[in-house]
Coordinates of C-alpha atoms in Angstrom, one line a residue:
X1 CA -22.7 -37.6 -1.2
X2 CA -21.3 -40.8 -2.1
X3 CA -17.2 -41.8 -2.7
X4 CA -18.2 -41.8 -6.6
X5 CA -19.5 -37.7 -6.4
X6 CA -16.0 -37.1 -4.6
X7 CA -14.2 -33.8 -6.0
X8 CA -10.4 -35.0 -6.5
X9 CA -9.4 -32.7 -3.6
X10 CA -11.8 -34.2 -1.3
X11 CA -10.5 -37.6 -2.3
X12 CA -6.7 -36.4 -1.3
X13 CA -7.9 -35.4 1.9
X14 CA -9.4 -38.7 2.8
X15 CA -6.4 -40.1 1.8
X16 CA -4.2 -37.9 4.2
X17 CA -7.4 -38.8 7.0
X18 CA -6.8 -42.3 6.5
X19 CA -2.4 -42.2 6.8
X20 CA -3.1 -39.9 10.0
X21 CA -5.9 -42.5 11.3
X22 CA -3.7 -45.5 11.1
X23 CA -0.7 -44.0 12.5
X24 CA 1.3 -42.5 9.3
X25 CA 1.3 -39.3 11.1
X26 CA 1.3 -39.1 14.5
X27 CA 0.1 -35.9 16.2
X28 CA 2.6 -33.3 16.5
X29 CA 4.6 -34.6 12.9
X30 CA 4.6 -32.2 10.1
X31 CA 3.3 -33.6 6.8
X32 CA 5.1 -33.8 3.5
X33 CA 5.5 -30.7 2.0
X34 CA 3.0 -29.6 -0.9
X35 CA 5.3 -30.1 -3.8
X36 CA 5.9 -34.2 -2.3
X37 CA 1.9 -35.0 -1.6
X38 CA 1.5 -33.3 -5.4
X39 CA 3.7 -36.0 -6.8
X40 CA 2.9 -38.9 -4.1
X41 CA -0.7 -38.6 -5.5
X42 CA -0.1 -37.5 -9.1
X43 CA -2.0 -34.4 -8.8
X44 CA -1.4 -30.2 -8.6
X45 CA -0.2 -28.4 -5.8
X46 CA -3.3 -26.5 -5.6
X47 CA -5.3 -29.6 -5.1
X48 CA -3.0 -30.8 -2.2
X49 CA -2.9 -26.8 -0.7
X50 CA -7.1 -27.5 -0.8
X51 CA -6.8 -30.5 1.0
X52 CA -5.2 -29.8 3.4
X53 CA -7.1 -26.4 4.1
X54 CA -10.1 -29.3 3.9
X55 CA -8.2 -31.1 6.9
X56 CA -7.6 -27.9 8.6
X57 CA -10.9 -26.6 8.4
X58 CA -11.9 -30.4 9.8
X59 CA -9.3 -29.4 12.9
X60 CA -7.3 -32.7 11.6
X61 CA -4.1 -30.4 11.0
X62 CA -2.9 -27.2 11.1
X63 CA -1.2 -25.1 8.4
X64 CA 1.5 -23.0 10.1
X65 CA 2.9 -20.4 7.3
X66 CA 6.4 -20.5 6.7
X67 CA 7.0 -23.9 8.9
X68 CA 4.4 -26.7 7.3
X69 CA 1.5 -28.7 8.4
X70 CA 1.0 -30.1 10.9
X71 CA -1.3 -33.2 12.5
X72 CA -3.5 -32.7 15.6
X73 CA -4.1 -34.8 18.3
X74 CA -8.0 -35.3 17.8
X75 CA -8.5 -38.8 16.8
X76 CA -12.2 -39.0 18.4
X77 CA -12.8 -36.6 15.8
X78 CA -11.8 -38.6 12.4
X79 CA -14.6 -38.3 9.9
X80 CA -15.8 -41.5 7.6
X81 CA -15.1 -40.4 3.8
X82 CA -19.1 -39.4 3.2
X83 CA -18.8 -36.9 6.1
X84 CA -15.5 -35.7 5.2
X85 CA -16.9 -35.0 1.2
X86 CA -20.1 -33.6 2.4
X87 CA -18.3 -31.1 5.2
X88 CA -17.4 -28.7 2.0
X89 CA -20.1 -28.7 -0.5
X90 CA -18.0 -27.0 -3.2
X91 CA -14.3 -25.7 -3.5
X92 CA -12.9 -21.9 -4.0
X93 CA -12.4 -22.5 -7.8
X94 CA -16.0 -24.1 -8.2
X95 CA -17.7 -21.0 -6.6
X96 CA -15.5 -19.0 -8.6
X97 CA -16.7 -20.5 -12.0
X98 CA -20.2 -20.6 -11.0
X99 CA -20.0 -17.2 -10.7
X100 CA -18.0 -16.0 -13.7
X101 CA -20.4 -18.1 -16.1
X102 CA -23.8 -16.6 -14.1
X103 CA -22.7 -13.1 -13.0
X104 CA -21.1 -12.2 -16.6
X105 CA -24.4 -13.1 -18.2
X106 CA -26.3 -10.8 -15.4
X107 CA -24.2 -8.2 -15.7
X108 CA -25.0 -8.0 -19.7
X109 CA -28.6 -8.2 -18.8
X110 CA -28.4 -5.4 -16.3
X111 CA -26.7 -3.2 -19.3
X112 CA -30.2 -3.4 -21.2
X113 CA -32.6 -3.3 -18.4
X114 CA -30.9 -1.0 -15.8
X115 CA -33.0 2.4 -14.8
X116 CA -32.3 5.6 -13.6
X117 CA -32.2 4.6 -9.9
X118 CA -30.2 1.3 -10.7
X119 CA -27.5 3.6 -11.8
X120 CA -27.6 6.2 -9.0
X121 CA -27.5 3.0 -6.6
X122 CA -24.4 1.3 -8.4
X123 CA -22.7 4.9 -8.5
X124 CA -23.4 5.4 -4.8
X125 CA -22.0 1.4 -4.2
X126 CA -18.8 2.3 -6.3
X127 CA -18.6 5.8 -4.5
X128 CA -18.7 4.2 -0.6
X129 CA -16.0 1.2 -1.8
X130 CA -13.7 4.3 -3.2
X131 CA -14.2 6.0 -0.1
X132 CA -13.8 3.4 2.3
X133 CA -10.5 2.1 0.7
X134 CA -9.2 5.5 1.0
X135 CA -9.7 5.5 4.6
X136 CA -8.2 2.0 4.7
X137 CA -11.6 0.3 5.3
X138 CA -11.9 -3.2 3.7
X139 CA -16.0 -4.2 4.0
X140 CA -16.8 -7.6 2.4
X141 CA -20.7 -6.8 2.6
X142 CA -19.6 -3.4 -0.1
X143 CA -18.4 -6.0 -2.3
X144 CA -21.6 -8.6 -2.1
X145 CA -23.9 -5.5 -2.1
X146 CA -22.6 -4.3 -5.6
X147 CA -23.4 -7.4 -6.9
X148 CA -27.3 -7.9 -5.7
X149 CA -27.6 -4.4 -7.1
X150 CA -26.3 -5.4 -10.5
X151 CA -28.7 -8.2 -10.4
X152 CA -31.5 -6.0 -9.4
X153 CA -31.0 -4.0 -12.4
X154 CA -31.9 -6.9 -14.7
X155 CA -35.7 -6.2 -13.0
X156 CA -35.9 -10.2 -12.7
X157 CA -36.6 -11.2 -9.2
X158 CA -35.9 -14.7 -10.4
X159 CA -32.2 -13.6 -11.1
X160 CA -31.9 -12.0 -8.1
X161 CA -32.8 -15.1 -5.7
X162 CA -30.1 -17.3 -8.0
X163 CA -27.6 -14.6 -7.5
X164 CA -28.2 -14.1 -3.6
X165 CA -28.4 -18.0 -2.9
X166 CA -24.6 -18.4 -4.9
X167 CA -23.8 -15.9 -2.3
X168 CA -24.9 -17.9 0.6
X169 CA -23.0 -20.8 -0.6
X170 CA -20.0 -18.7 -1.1
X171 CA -20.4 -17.3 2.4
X172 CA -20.9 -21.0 4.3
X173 CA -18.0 -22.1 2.6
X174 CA -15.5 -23.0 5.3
X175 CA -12.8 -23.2 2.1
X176 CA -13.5 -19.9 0.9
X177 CA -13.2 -18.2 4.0
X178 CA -10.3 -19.5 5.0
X179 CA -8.9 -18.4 1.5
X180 CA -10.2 -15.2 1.0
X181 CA -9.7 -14.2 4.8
X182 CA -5.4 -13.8 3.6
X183 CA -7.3 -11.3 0.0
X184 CA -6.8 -8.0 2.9
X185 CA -4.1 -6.3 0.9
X186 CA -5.3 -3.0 -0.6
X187 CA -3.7 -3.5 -3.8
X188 CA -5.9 -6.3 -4.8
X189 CA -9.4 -4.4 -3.1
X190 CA -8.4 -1.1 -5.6
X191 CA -8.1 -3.5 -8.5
X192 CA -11.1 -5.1 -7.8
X193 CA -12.7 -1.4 -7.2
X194 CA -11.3 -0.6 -10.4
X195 CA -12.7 -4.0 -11.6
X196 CA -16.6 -2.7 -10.7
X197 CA -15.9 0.7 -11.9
X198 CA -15.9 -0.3 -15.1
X199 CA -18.8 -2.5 -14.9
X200 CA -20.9 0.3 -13.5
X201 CA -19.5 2.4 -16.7
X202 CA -20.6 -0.3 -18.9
X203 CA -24.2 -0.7 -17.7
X204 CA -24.5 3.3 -17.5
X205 CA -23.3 3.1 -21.2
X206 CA -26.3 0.6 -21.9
X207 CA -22.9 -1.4 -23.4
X208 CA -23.9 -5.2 -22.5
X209 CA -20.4 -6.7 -24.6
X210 CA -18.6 -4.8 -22.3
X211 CA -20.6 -5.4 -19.0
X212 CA -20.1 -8.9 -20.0
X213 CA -16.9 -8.7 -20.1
X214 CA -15.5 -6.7 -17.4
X215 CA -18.2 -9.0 -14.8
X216 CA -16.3 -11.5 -16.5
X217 CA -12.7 -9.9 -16.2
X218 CA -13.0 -8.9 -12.3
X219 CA -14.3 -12.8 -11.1
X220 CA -10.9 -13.5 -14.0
X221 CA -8.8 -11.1 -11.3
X222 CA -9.8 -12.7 -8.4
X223 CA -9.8 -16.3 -9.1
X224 CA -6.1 -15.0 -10.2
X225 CA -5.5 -13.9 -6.8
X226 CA -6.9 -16.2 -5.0
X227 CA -4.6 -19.5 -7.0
X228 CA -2.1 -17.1 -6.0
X229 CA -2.7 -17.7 -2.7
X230 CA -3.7 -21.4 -2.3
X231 CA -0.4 -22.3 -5.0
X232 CA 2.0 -20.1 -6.4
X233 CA 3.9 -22.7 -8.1
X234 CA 0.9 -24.6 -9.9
X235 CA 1.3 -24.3 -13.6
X236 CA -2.4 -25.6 -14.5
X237 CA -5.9 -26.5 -13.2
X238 CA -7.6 -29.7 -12.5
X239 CA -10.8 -30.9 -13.8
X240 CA -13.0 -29.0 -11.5
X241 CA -11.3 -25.4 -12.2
X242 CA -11.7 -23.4 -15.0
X243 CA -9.6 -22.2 -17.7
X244 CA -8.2 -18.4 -18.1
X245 CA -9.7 -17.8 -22.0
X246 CA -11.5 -15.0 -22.1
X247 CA -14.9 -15.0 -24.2
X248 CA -15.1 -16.5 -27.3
X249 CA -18.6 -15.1 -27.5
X250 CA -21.2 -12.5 -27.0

């Protein structure tokens, strides 16, 4: 991947690589804080807060809550600006909008073409993520199970493979992990049960609007939580994120 493919976080990090390679930073100083970088570089917080989990994941710095970020000493290991934009092939907010615009659409399809068994197996699926929140289990493979069944229920194989290979990016995504790692809190996880509950309801009802729109909806609720996360204080998103309007269509 060449400079010109760049996503605008990927160029910030470089940016930060480069002041930490020619001596800006020295190992051991803390970095500006979010809100400074944001306005150094003329961009959101959230795109500085994913740069910097870029650099972290790269073991350039480390991001010490409540205290800052800090540099490492590990100049052996500074990165030239094609291996620092091909280390993370997508960010949190891409995956996220990959998936609304592709899982939505399954998820209306599944309404129409869903069986009997697809909807004993998507009952059972919501029935073992209500028990195991109740017993104060939190399983990420519950979560990515529900959705291969929902994309089983359209009957397309086809769908399927698209819908499992999004989830392998998601899943080799250094970025998302190190996001969705701090999503534990079981407020969220009930939302989000409640989220699949009524998409379930929705394909049992045959109702493909509303399958649609709660697949739509629950991604919606956890892109929200996870901009929580990465920047509380960001007011908009960049050019690679997504917009909160619900559908316009059906």
């Amino acid at each position: 991947m060449n400079r010109v493919s760049m996503r605008l976080y990927q160029e910030i990090g470089q940016k930060l690589r480069d002041a930490i390679s020619r001596g800006a930073f020295k190992p051991g100083d803390k970095l500006p804080a979010e809100r400074d970088l944001a306005a150094q570089f003329e961009v959101s917080r959230s795109v500085v807060r994913e740069a910097l989990i870029l650099l972290e994941l790269e073991q350039c710095v480390k991001i010490r809550k409540g205290s800052g970020v800090y540099v490492l000493p590990s100049p052996e290991t500074t990165l030239s600006s094609e291996a620092l934009s091909d280390s993370v092939s997508c960010g949190v907010f891409e995956l996220l909008q990959a998936r609304q615009l592709m899982e939505s659409e399954i998820a209306s399809f599944a309404a129409l073409q869903a069986n009997r068994n697809d909807i004993q197996e998507l009952r059972k699926a919501i029935e073992l993520e209500r028990e195991q929140l109740s017993s104060g289990i939190i399983a990420d493979d519950t979560d990515e199970h529900f959705h291969y069944l929902v994309a089983a229920a359209t009957q397309n194989a086809a769908l399927v493979a698209i819908m499992q290979e999004s989830w392998k990016l998601r899943n080799r995504s250094g970025m998302w992990l190190n996001q969705h790692r701090d999503t534990s809190d079981f407020s969220a996880r009930w939302e989000w049960y409640e989220d699949r509950l009524r998409i379930v309801q929705a394909i049992q009802r045959r109702d493909a609007r509303g399958a649609k729109r709660a697949m739509w909806q629950h991604i919606e609720n956890v892109k929200n939580k996870m901009l929580k996360l990465a920047d509380t204080a960001a007011a908009d998103f960049d050019g690679y994120m997504f917009t909160s309007s619900p559908l316009n269509s059906d």
